[in-house]
JSON list of C-alpha atoms in Angstrom, two decimals:
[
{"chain": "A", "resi": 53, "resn": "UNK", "atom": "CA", "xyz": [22.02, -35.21, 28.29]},
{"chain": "A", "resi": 54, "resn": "UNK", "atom": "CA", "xyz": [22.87, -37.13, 25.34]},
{"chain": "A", "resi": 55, "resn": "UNK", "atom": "CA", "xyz": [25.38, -39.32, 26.48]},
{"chain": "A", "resi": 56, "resn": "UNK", "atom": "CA", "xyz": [22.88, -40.77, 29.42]},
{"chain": "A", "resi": 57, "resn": "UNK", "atom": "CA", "xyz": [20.33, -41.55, 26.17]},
{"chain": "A", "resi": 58, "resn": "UNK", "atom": "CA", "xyz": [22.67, -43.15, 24.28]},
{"chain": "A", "resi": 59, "resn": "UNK", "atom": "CA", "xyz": [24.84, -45.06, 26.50]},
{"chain": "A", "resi": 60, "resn": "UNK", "atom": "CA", "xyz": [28.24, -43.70, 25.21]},
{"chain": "A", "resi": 61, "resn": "UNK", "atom": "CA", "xyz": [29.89, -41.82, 27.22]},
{"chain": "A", "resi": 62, "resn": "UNK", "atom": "CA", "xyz": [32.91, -39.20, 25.77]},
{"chain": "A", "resi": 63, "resn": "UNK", "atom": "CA", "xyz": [35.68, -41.42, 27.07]},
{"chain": "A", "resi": 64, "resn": "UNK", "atom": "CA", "xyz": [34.30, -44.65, 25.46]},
{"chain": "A", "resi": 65, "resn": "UNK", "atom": "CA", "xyz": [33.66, -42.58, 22.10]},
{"chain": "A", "resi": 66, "resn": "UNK", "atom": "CA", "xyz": [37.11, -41.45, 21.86]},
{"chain": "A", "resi": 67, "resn": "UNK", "atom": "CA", "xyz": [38.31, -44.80, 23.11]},
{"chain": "A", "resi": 68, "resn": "UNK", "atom": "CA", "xyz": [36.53, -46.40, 20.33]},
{"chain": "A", "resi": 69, "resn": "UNK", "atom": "CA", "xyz": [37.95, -43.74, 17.49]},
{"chain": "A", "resi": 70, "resn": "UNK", "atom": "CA", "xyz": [41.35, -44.74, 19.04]},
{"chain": "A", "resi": 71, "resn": "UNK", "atom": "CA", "xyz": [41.12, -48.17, 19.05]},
{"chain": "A", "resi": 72, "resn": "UNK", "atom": "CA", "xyz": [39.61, -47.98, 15.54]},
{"chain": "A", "resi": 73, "resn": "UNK", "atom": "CA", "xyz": [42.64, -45.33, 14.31]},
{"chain": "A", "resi": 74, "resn": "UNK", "atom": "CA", "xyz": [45.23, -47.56, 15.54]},
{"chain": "A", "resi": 75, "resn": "UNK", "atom": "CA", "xyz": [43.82, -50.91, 13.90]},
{"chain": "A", "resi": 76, "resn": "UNK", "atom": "CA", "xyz": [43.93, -49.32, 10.72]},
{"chain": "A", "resi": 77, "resn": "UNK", "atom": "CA", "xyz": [47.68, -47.71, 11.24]},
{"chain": "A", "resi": 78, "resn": "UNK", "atom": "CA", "xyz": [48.32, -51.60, 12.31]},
{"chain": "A", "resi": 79, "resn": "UNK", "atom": "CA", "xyz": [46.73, -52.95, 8.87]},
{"chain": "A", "resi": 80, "resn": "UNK", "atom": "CA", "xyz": [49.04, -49.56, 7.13]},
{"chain": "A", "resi": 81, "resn": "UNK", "atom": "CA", "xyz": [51.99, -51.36, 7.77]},
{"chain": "A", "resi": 82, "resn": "UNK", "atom": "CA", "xyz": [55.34, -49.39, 9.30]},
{"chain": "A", "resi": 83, "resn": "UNK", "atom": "CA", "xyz": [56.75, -48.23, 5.78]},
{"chain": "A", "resi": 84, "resn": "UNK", "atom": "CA", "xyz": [56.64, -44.74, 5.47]},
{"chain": "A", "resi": 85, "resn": "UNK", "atom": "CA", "xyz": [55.57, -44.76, 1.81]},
{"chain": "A", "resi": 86, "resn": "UNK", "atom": "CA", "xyz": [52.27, -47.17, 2.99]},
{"chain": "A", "resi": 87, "resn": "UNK", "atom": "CA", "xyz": [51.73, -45.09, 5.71]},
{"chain": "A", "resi": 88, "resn": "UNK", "atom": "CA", "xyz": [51.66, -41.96, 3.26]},
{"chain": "A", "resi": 89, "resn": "UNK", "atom": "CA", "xyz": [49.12, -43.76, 0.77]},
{"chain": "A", "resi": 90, "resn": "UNK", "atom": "CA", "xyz": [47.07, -44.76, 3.55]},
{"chain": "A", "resi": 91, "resn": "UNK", "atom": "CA", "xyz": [46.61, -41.27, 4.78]},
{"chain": "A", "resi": 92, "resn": "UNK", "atom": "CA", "xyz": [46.19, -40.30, 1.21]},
{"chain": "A", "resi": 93, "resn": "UNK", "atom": "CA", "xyz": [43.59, -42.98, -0.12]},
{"chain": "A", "resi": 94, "resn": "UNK", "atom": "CA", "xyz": [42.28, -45.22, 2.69]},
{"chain": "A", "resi": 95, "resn": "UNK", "atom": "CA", "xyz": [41.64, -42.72, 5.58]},
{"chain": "A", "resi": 96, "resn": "UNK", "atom": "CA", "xyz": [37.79, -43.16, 6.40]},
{"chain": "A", "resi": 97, "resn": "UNK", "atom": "CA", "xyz": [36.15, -39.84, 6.06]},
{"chain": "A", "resi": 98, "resn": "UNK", "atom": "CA", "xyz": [34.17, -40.65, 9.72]},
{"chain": "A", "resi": 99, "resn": "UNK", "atom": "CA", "xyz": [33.50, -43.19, 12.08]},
{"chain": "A", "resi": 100, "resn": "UNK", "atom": "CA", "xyz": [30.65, -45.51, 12.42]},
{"chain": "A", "resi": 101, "resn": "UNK", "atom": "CA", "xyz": [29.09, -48.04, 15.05]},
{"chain": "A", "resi": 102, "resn": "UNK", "atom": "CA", "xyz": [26.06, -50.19, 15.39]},
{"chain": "A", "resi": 103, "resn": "UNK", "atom": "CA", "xyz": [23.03, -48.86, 17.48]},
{"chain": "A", "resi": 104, "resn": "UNK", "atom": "CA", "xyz": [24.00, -50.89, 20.17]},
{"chain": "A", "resi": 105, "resn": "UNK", "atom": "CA", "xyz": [26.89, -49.18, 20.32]},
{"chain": "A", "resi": 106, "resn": "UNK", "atom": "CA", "xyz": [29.33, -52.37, 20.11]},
{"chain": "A", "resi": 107, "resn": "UNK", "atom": "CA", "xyz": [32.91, -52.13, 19.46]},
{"chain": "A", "resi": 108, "resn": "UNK", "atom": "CA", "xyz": [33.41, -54.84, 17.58]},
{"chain": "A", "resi": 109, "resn": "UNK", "atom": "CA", "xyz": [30.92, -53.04, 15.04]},
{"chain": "A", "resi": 110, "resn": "UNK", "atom": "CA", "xyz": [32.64, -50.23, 14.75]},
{"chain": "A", "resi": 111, "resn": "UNK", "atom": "CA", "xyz": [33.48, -50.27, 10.50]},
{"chain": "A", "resi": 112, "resn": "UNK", "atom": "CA", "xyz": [35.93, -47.52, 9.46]},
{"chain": "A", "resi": 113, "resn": "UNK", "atom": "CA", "xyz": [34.63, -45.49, 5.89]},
{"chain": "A", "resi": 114, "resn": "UNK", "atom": "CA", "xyz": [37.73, -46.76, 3.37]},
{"chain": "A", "resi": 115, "resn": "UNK", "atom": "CA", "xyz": [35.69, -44.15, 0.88]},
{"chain": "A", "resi": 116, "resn": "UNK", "atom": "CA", "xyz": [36.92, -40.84, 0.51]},
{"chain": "A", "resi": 117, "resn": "UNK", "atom": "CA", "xyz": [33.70, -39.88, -0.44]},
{"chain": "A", "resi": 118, "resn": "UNK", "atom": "CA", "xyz": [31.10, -38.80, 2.60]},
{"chain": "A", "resi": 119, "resn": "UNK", "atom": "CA", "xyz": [28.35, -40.85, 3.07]},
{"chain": "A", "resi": 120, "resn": "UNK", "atom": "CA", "xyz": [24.71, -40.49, 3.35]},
{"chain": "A", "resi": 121, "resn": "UNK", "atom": "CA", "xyz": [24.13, -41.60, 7.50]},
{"chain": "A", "resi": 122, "resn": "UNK", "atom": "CA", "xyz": [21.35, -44.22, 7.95]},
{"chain": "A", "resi": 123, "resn": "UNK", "atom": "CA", "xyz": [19.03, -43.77, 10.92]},
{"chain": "A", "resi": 124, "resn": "UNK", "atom": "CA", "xyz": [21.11, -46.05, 13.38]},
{"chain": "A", "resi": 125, "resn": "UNK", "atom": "CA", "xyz": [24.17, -44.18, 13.05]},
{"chain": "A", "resi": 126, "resn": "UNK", "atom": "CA", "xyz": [25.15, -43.84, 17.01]},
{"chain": "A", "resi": 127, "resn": "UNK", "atom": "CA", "xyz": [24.33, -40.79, 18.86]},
{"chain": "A", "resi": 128, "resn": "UNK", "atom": "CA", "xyz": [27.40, -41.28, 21.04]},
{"chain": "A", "resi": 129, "resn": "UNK", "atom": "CA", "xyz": [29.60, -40.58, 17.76]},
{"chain": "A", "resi": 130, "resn": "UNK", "atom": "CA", "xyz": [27.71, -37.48, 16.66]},
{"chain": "A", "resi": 131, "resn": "UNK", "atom": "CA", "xyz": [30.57, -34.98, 18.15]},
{"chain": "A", "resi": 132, "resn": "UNK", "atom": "CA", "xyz": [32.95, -36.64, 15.44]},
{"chain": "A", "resi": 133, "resn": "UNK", "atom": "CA", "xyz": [30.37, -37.03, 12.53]},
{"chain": "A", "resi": 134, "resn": "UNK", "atom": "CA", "xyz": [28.59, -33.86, 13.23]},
{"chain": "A", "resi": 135, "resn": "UNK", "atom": "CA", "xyz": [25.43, -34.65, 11.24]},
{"chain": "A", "resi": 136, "resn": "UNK", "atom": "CA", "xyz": [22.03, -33.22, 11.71]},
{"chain": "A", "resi": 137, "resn": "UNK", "atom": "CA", "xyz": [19.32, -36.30, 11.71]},
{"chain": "A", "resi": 138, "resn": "UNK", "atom": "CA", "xyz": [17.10, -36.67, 9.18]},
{"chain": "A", "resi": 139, "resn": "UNK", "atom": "CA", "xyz": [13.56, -37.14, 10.43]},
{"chain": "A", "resi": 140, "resn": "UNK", "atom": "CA", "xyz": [11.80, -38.08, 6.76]},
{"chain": "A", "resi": 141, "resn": "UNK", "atom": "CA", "xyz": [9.24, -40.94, 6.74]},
{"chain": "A", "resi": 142, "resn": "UNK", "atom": "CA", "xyz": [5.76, -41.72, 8.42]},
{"chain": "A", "resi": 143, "resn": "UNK", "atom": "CA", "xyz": [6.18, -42.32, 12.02]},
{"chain": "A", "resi": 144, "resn": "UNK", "atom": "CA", "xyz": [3.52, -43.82, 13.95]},
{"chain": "A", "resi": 145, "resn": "UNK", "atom": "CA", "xyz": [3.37, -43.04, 18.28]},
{"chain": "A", "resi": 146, "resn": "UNK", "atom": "CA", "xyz": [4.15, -46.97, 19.25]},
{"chain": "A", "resi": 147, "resn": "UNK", "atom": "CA", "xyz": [4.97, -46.10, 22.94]},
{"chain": "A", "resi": 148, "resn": "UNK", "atom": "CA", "xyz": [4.40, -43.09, 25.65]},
{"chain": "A", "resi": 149, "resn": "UNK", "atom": "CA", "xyz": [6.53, -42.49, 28.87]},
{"chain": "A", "resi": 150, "resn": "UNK", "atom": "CA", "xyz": [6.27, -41.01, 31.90]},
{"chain": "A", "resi": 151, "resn": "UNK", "atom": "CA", "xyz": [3.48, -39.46, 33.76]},
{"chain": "A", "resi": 152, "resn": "UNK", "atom": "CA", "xyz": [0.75, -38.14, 31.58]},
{"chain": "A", "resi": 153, "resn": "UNK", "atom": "CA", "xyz": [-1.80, -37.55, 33.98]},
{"chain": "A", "resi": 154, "resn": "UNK", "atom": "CA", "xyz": [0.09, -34.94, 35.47]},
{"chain": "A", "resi": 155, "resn": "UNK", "atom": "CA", "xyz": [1.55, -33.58, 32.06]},
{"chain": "A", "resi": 156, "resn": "UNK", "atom": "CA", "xyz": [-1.94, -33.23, 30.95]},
{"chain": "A", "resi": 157, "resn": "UNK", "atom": "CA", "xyz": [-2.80, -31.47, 34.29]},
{"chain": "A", "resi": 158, "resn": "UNK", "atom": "CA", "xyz": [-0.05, -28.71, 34.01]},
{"chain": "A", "resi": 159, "resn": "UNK", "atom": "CA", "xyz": [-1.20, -28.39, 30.84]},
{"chain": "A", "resi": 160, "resn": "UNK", "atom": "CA", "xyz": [-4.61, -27.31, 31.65]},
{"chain": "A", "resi": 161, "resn": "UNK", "atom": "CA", "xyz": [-6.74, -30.64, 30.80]},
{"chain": "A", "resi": 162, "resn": "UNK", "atom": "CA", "xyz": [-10.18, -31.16, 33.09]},
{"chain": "A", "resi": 163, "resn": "UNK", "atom": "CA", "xyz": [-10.33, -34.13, 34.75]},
{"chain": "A", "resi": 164, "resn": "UNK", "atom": "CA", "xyz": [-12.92, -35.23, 31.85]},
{"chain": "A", "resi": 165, "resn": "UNK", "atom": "CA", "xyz": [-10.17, -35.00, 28.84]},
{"chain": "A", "resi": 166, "resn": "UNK", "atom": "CA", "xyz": [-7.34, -36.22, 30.94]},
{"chain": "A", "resi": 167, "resn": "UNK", "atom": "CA", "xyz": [-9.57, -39.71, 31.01]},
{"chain": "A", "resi": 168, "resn": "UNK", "atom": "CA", "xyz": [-10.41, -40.14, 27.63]},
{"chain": "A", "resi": 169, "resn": "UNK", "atom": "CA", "xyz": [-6.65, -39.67, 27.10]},
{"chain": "A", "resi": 170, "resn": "UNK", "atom": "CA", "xyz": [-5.99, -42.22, 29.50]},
{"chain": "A", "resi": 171, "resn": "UNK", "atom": "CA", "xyz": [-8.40, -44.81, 27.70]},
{"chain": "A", "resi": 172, "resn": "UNK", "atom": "CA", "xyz": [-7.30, -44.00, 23.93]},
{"chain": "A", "resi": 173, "resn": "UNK", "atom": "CA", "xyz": [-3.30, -44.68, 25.54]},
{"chain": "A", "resi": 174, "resn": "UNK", "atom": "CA", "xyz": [-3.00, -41.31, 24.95]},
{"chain": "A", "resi": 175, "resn": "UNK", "atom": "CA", "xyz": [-2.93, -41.96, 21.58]},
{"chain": "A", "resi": 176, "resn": "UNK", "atom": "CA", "xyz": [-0.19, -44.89, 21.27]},
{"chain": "A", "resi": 177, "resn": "UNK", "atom": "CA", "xyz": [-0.56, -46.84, 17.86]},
{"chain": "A", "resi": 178, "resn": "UNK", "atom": "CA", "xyz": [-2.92, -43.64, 16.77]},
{"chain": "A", "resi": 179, "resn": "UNK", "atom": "CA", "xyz": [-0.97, -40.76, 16.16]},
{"chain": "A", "resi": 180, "resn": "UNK", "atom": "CA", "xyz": [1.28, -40.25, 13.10]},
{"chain": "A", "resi": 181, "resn": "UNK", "atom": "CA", "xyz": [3.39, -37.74, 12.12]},
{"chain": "A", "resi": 182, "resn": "UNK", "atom": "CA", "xyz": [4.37, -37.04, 8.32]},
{"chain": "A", "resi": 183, "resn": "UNK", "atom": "CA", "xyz": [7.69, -35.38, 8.23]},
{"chain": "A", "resi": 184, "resn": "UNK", "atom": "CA", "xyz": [9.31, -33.50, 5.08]},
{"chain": "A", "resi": 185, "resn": "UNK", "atom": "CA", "xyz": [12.54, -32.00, 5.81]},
{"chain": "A", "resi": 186, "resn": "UNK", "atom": "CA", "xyz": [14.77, -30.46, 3.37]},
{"chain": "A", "resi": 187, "resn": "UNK", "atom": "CA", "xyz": [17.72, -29.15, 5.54]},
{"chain": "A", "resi": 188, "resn": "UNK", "atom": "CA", "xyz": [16.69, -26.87, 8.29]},
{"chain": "A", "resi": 189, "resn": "UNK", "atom": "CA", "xyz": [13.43, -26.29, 6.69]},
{"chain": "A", "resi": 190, "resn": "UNK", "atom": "CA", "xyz": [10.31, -28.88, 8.72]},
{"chain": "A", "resi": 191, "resn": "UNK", "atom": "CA", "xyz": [6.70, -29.71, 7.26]},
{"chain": "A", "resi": 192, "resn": "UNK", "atom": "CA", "xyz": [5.34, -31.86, 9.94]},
{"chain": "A", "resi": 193, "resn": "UNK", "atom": "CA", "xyz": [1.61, -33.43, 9.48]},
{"chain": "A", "resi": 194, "resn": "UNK", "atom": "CA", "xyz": [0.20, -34.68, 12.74]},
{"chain": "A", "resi": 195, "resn": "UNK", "atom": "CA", "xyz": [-2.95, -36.64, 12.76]},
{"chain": "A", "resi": 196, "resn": "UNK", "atom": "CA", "xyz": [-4.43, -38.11, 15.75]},
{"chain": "A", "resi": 197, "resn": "UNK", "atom": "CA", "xyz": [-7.96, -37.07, 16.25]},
{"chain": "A", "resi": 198, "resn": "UNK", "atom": "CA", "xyz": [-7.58, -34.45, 13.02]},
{"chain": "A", "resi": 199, "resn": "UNK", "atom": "CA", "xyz": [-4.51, -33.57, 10.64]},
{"chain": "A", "resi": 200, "resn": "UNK", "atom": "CA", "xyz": [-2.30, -30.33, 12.12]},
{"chain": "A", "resi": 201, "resn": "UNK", "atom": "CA", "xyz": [0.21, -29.01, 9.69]},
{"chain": "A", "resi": 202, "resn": "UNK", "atom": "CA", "xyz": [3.18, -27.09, 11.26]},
{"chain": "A", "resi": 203, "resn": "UNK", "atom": "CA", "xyz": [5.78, -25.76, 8.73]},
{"chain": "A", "resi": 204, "resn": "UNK", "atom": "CA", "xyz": [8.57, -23.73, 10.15]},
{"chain": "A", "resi": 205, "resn": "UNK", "atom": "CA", "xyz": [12.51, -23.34, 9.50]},
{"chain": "A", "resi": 206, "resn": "UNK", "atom": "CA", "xyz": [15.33, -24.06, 12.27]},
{"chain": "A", "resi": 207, "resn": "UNK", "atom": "CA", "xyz": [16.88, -21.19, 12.94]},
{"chain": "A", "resi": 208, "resn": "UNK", "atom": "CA", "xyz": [14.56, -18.35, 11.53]},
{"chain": "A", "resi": 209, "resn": "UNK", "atom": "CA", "xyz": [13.63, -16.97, 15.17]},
{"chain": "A", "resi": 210, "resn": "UNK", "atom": "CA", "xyz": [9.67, -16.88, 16.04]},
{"chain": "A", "resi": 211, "resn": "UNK", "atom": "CA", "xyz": [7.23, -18.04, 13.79]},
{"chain": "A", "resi": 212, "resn": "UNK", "atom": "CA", "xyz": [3.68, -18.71, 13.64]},
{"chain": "A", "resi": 213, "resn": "UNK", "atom": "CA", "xyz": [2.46, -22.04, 13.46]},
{"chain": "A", "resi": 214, "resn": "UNK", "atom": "CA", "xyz": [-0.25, -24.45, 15.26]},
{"chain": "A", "resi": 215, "resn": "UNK", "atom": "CA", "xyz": [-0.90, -26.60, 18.03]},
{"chain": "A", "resi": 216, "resn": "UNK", "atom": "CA", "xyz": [-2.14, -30.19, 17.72]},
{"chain": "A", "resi": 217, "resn": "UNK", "atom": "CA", "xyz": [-5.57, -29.02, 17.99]},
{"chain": "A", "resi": 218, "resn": "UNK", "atom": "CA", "xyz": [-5.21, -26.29, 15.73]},
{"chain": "A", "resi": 219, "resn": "UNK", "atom": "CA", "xyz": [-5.34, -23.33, 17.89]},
{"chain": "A", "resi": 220, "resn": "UNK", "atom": "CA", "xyz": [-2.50, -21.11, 16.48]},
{"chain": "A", "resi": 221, "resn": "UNK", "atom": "CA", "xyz": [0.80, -20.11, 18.66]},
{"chain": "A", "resi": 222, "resn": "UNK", "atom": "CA", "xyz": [4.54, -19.16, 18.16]},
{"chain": "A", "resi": 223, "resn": "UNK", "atom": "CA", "xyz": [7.55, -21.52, 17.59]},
{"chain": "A", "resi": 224, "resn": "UNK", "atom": "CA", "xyz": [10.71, -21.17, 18.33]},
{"chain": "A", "resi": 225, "resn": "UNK", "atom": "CA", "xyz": [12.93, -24.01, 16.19]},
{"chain": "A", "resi": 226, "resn": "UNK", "atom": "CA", "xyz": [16.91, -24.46, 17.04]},
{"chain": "A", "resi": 227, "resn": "UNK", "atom": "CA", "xyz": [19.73, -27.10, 17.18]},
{"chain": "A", "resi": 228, "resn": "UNK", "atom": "CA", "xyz": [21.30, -28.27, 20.35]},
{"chain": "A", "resi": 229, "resn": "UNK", "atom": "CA", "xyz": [25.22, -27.15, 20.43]},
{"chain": "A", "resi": 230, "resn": "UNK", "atom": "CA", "xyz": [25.59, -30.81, 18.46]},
{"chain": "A", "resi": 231, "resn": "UNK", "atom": "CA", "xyz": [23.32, -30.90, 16.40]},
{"chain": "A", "resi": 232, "resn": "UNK", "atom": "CA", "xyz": [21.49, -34.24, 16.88]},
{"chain": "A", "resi": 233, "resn": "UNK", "atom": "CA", "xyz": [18.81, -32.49, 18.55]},
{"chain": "A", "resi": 234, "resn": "UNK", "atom": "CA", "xyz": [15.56, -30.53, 17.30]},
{"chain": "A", "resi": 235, "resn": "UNK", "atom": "CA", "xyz": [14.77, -28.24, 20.33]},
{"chain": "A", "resi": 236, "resn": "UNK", "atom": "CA", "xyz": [11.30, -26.73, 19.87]},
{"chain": "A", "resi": 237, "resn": "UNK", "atom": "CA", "xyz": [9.47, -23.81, 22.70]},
{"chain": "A", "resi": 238, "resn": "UNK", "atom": "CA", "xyz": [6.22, -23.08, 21.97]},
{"chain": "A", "resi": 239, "resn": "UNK", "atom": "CA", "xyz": [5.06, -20.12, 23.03]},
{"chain": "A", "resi": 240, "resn": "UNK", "atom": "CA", "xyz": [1.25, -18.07, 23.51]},
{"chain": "A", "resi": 241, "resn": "UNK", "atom": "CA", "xyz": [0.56, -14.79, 21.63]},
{"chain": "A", "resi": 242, "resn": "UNK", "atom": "CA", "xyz": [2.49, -13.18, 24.37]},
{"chain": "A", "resi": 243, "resn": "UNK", "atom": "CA", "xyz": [5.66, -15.23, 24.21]},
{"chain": "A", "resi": 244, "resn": "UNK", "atom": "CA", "xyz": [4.52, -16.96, 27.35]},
{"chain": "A", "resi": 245, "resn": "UNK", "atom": "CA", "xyz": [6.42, -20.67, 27.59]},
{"chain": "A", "resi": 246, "resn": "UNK", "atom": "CA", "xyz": [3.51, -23.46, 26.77]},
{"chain": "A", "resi": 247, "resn": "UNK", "atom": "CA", "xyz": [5.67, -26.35, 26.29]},
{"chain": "A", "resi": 248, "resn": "UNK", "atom": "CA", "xyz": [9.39, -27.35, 24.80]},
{"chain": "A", "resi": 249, "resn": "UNK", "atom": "CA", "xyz": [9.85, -30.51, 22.70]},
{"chain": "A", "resi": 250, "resn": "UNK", "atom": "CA", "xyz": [13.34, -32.14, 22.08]},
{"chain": "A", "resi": 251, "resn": "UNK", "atom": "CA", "xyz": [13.12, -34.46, 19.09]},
{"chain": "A", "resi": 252, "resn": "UNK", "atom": "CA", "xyz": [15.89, -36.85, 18.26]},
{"chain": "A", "resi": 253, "resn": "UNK", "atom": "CA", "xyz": [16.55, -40.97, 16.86]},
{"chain": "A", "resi": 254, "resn": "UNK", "atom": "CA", "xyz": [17.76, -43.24, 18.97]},
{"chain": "A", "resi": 255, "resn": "UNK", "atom": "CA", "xyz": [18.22, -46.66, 17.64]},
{"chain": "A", "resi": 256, "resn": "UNK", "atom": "CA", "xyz": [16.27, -46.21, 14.45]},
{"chain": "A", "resi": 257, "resn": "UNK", "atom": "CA", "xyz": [13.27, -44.40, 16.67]},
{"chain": "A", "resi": 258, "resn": "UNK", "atom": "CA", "xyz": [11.90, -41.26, 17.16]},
{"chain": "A", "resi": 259, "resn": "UNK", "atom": "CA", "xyz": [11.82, -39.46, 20.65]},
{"chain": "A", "resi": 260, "resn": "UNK", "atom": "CA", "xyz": [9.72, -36.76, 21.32]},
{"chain": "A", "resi": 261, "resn": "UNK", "atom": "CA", "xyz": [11.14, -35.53, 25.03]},
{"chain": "A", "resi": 262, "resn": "UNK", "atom": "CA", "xyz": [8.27, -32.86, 26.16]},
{"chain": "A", "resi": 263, "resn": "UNK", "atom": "CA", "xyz": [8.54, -30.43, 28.98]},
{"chain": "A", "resi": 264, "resn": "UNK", "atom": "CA", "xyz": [5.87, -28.19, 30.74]},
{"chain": "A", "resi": 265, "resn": "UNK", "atom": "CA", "xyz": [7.26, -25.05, 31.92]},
{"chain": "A", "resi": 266, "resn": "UNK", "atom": "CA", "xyz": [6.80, -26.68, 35.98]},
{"chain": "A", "resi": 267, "resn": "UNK", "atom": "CA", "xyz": [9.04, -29.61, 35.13]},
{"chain": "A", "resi": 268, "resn": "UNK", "atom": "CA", "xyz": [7.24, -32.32, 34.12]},
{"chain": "A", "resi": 269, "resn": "UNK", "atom": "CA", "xyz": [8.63, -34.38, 30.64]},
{"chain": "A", "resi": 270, "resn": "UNK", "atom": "CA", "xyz": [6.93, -37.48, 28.59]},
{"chain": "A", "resi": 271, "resn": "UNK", "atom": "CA", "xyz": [8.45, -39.00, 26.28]},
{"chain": "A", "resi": 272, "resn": "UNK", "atom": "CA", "xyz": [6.48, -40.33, 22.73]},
{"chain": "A", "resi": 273, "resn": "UNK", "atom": "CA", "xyz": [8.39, -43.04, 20.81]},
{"chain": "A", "resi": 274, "resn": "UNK", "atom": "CA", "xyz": [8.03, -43.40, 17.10]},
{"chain": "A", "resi": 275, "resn": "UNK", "atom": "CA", "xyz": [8.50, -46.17, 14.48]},
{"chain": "A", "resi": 276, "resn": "UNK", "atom": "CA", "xyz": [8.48, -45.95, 11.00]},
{"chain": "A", "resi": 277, "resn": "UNK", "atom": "CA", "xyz": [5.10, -46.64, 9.75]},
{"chain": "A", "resi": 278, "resn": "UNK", "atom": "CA", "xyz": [5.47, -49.81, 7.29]},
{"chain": "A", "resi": 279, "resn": "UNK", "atom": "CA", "xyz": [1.81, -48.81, 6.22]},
{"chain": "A", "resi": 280, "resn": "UNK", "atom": "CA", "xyz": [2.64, -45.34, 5.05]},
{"chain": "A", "resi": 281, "resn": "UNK", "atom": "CA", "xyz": [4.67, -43.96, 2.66]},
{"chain": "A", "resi": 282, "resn": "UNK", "atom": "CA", "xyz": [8.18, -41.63, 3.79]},
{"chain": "A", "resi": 283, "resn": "UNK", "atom": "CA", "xyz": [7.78, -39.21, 0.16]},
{"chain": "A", "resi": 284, "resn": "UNK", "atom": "CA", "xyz": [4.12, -38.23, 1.46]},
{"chain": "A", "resi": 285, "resn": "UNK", "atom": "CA", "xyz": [4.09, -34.40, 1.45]},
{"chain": "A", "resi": 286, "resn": "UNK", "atom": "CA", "xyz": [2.88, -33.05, 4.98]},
{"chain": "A", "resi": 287, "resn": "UNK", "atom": "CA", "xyz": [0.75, -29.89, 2.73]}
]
């Protein structure tokens, strides 16, 4: 699923790592003794590319120090790097995808609401979300029509939280096996399926992939908010 949103497939990601490796084992020169120190001092800790996922951007790290990732770091390189995104900052809904009328539908919208949806653009260039996240632990502040708090930690099983309207229900918070992924399922009082959200960047975005339980998935697209401020707490 992730290589068809980024564009990378796995043979093009370890292509580029090759083709990167062997440049620098070029520049290393054949002496043993360079080829030693080069190991020793210059080998980049992990592999970088532009968001457009060009070759000819692809920098090698001479630091042996990790680095911090920025938000365009490439999701076709997250195997290698095998870093966790970090969703801080004021995002604000810029773009929606896919069929809403029938997302709304299946999940249990009148004709009436569906609508007004429809009219507001279902709440493009309205909604924000303020996200805090330390680690695996989430504050997320979503305002649209009113301001829904969800807290919750990745990877501690059910908890309670809320729904955008404020009606409360269960979460259920995990990684995807590679950890550039936020999988959410949202579940009623009785651990029946409402909805599952997959939340990732892509090219210094935020998606929001949502699912009803019959099939149906919108996407939400987020920028960064210039107007807002990414150390606002979400409580």
């Amino acid at each position: 699923m992730k290589e068809a949103r980024s564009g990378v497939s796995t043979s093009t990601t370890a292509s580029l790592a090759a083709e990167s490796s062997d440049a620098m084992f070029a520049r290393a020169g054949d002496d043993d003794g360079d080829r030693e120190r080069f190991l020793r001092e210059e080998m980049p800790c992990s592999l970088w590319c532009c968001s457009a996922h060009c070759s000819k951007d692809l920098v090698a790290q001479v630091s042996p120090v990790p680095r911090v990732p920025s938000r365009d770091i490439c999701l076709g390189l997250a195997d290698l790097t095998n870093i966790q995104p970090n969703f801080n900052g004021v995002w604000i809904c810029v773009e929606v995808r896919g069929n809403m009328d029938r997302f709304l539908q299946e999940m249990g919208l009148d004709e009436e609401l569906r609508q007004e949806a429809e009219h507001s653009n279902y709440g493009a260039y309205q909604q924000r979300q303020i996200i805090v996240q330390s680690g695996n632990n989430f504050e997320i502040a979503n305002e649209l029509k009113a301001r829904v708090v969800s807290v919750f930690s990745v990877g501690g099983g059910v908890q309670p939280s809320r729904d955008l309207h404020g009606r409360p229900l269960l979460l259920e918070p995990s990684w995807d096996e590679a950890g550039g992924v936020l999988l959410v399922r949202s579940y009623t009082a009785g651990m029946q399926l409402i909805v599952q959200t997959q939340r990732y960047l892509e090219r210094g975005r935020m998606v929001m992939e949502i699912s009803t339980p019959a099939g149906t998935t919108v996407k939400r697209i987020f920028e960064i908010d210039a107007a807002g401020s990414a150390t606002v707490s979400a409580v």
